[in-house]
Coordinates of C-alpha atoms in Angstrom, one line a residue:
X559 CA 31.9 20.5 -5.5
X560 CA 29.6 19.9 -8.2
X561 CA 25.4 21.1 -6.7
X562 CA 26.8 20.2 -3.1
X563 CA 28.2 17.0 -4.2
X564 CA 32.0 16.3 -3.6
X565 CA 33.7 14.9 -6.8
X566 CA 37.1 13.2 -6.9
X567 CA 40.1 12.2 -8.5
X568 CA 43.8 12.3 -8.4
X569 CA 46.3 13.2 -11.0
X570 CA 50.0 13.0 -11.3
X571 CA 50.5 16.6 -12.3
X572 CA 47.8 19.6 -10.9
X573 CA 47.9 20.3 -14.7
X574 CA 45.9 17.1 -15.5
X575 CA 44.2 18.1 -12.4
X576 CA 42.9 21.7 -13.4
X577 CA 42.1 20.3 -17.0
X578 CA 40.0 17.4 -15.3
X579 CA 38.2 19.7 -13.1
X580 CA 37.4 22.2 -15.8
X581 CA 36.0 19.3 -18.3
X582 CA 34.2 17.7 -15.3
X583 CA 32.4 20.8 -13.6
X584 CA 30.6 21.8 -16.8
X585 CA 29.6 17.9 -18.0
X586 CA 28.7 16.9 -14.7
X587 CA 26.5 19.7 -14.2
X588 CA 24.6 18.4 -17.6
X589 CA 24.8 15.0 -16.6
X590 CA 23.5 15.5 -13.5
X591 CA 20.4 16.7 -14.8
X592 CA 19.7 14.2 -17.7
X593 CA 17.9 11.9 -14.9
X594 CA 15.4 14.8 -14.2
X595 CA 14.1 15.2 -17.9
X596 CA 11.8 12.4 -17.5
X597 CA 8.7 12.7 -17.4
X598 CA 6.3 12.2 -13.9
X599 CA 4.4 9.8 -15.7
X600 CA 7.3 7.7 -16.8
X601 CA 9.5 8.2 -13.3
X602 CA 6.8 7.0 -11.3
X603 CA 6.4 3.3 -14.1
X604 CA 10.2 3.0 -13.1
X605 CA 9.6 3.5 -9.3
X606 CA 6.8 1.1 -9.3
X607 CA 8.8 -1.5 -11.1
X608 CA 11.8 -0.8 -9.1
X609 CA 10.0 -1.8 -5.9
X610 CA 7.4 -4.4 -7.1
X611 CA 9.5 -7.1 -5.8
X612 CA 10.4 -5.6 -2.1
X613 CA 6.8 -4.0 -1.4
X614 CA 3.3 -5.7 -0.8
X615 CA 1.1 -5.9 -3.9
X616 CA -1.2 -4.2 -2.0
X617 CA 1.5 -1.3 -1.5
X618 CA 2.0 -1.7 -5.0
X619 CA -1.5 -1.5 -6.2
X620 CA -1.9 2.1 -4.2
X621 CA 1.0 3.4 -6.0
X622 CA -0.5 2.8 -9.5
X623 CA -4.3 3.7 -8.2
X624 CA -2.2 7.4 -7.3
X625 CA -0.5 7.6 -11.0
X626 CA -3.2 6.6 -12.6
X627 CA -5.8 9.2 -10.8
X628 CA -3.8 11.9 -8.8
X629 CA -1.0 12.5 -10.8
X630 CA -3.2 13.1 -14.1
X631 CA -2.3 17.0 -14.2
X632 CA 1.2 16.7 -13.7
X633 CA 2.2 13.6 -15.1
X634 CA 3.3 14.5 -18.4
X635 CA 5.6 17.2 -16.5
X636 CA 9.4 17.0 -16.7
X637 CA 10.6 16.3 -13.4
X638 CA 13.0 19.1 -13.6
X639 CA 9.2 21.5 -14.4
X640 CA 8.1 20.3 -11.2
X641 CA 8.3 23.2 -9.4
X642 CA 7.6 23.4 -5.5
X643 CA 5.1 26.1 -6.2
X644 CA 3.8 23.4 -9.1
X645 CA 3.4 21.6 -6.2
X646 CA 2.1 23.6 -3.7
X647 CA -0.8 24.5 -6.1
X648 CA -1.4 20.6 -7.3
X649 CA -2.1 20.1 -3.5
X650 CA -4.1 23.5 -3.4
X651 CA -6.4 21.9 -6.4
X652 CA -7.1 18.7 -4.6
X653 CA -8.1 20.3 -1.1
X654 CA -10.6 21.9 -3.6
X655 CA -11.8 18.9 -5.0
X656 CA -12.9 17.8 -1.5
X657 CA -10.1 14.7 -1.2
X658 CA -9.5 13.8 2.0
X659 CA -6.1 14.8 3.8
X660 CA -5.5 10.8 3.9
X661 CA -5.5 11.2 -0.1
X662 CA -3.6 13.7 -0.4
X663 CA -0.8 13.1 1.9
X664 CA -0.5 9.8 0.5
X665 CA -0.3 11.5 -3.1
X666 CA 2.0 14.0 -2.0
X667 CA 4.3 11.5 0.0
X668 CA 4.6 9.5 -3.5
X669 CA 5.3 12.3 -5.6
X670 CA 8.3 13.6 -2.6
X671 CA 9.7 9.7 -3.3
X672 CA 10.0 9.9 -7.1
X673 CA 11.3 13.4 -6.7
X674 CA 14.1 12.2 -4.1
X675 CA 14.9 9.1 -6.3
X676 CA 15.3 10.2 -9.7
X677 CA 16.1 14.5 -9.3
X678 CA 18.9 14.4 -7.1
X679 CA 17.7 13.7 -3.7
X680 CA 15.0 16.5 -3.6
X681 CA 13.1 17.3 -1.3
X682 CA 9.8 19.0 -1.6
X683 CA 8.3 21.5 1.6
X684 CA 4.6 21.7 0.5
X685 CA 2.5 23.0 3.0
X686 CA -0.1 19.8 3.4
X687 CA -3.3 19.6 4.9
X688 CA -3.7 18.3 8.3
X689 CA -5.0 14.9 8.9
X690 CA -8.4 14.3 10.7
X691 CA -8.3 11.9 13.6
X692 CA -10.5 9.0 13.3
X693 CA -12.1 7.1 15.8
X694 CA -12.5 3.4 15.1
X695 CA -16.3 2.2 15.6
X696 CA -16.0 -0.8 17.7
X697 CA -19.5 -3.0 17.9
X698 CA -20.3 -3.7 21.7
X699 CA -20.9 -6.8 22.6
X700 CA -24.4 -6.9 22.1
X701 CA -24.2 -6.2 18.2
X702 CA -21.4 -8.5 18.4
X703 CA -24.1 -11.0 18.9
X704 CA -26.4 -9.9 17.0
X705 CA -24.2 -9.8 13.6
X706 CA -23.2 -13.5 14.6
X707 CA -26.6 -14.9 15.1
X708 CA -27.8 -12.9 11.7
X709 CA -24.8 -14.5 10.3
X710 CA -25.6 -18.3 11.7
X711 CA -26.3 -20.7 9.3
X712 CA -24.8 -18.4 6.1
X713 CA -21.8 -19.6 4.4
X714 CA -20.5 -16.4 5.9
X715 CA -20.7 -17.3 9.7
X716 CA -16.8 -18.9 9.3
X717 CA -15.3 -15.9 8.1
X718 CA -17.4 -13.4 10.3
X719 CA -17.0 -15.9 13.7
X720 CA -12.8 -16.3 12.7
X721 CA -12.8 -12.7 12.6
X722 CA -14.7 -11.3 15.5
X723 CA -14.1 -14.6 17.7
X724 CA -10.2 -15.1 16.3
X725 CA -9.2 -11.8 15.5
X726 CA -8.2 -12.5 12.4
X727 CA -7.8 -10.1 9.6
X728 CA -9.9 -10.5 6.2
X729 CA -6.9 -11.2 4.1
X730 CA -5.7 -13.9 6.6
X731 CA -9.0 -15.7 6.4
X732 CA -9.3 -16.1 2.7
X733 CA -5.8 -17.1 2.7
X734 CA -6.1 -19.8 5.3
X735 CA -5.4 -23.0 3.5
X736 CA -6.3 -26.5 4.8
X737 CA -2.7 -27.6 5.8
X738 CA -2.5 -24.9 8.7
X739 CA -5.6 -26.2 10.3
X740 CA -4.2 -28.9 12.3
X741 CA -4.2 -29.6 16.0
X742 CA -7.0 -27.4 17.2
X743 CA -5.2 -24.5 15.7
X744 CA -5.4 -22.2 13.3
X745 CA -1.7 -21.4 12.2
X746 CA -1.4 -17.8 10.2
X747 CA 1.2 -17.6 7.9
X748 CA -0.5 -15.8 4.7
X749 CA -3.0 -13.6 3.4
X750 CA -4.1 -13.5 0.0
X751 CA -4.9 -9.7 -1.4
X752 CA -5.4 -7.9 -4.9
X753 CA -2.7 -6.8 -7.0
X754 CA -4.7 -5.0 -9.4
X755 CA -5.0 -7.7 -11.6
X756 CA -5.3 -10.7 -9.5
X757 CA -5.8 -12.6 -6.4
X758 CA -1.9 -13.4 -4.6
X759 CA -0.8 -15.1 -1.8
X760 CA 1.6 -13.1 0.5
X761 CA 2.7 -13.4 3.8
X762 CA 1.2 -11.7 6.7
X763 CA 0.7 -7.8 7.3
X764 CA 3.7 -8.0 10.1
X765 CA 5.9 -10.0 11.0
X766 CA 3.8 -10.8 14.6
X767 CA 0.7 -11.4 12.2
X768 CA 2.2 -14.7 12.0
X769 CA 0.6 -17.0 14.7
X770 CA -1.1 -19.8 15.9
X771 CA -4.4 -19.5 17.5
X772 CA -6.2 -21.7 19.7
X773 CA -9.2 -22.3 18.0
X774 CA -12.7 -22.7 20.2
X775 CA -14.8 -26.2 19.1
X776 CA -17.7 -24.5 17.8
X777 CA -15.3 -23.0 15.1
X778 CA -13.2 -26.4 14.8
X779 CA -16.9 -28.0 13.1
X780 CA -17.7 -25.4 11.1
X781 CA -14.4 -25.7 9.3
X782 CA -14.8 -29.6 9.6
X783 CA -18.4 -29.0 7.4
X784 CA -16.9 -26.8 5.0
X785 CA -16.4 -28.3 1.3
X786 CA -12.7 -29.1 0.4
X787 CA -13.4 -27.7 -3.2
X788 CA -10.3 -25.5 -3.0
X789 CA -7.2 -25.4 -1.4
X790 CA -8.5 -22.6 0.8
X791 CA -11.0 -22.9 3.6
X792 CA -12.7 -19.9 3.2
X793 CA -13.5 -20.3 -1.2
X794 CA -14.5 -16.3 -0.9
X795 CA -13.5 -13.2 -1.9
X796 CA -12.4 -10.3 0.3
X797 CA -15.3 -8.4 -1.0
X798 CA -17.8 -10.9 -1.2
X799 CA -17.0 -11.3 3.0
X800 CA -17.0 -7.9 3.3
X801 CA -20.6 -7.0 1.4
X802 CA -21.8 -9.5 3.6
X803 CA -21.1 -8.3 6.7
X804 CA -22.3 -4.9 5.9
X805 CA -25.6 -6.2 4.5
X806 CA -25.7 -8.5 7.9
X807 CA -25.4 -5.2 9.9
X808 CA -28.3 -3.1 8.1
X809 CA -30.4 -6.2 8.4
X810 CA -29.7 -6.0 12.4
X811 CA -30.4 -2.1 12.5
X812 CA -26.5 -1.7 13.2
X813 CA -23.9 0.7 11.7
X814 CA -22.4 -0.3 8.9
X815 CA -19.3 -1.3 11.1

């Protein structure tokens, strides 16, 4: 057993065996730590780039955003100097700092990954803080009429009508492109979000985010009046739609919803 790991091999004589097992014990117990002499900052590039292709760039984006910003006091740590009471006290300085628990558990839950991926499995018990339920503020219908009539006759009536009349997610209606308008339908099949250095196309959130809605008329001629300048209906930006909106609701005396 080498650190609770079962180690094997067979031999011809127990002499080979016993002279195996006393090379093995002491080099395995060195090269089982060589992986955990990295540093933070370095373990977490390699986790990154190990799951850029499987995860969201999105997902991927937040990962780097946490490196980058949370990890700055313990990134040039070893990961065998990570200590859990390193830990405990890393999480101890952010509560100070005012972050959120949202923050800090999705700090902490990168930090336990890289731990578990490139230090032997480990597995960290920090005491975290607990998270605040939110409640959703969800317009009645009432401001949902008036943020569509402030909205009616803007270049951002599409996106706002596909998203409170459609229910269709922001990503999903900058991604739309002209080929999956067809029929009196809007088919979903993408959604185009930032990287961190770009605007990509990837497929929907889950796999039931891929649909087809019926789409009323009144929505069916606003698309039919918008420009074909760009292979996408909606030629905006996430943020552009979503500065809008908010701007939309102050102008209505609304919260910023």
């Amino acid at each position: 057993m080498i650190e609770g790991r079962r180690v094997g091999k067979t031999f011809n004589t127990k002499e080979d065996a016993l002279y195996w097992a006393a090379g093995i014990k002491t080099r395995a117990v060195e090269d089982s730590r060589a992986g955990n002499r990295i540093t933070l900052e370095r373990a977490a590039e390699r986790y990154v780039e190990n799951k850029s292709a499987i995860l969201s760039p999105s997902t991927i984006r937040g990962y780097k955003m946490i490196a980058d910003h949370r990890f700055a006091s313990i990134n040039k740590l070893r990961l065998c100097d990570i200590s859990q009471e390193k830990v405990q006290r890393w999480v101890n300085g952010m509560v100070k700092e005012g972050m959120s628990p949202k923050t800090i558990n999705n700090a902490h839950g990168l930090l336990s990954a890289i731990l578990k991926e490139f230090d032997n499995g480990r597995t960290l018990t920090t005491t975290l803080p607990q998270k605040q339920k939110q409640e959703a503020q969800i317009p009645s219908e009432v401001d949902l009429k008036t943020i569509a009539q402030a909205a009616k006759g803007t270049k951002y009536e599409l996106p706002i009508l596909m998203a409170i009349w459609l229910g269709m997610r922001q990503s999903e209606i900058t991604g739309l492109r002209w080929e999956n308008v067809r029929d009196g339908r809007i088919h979903v099949v993408a959604a185009k979000v930032y990287d961190g250095e770009g605007w990509v196309e990837k497929g929907t959130k889950t796999t039931s985010g891929t649909r087809s809605i019926r789409c009323p008329q009144y929505i069916m001629d606003l698309i039919a009046a918008q420009p074909k300048t760009t292979e996408y209906v909606v030629p905006l930006t996430n943020h552009a739609i979503y500065d809008a909106f908010r701007a939309l609701c102050k102008r209505g005396g609304l919260p910023p919803y």
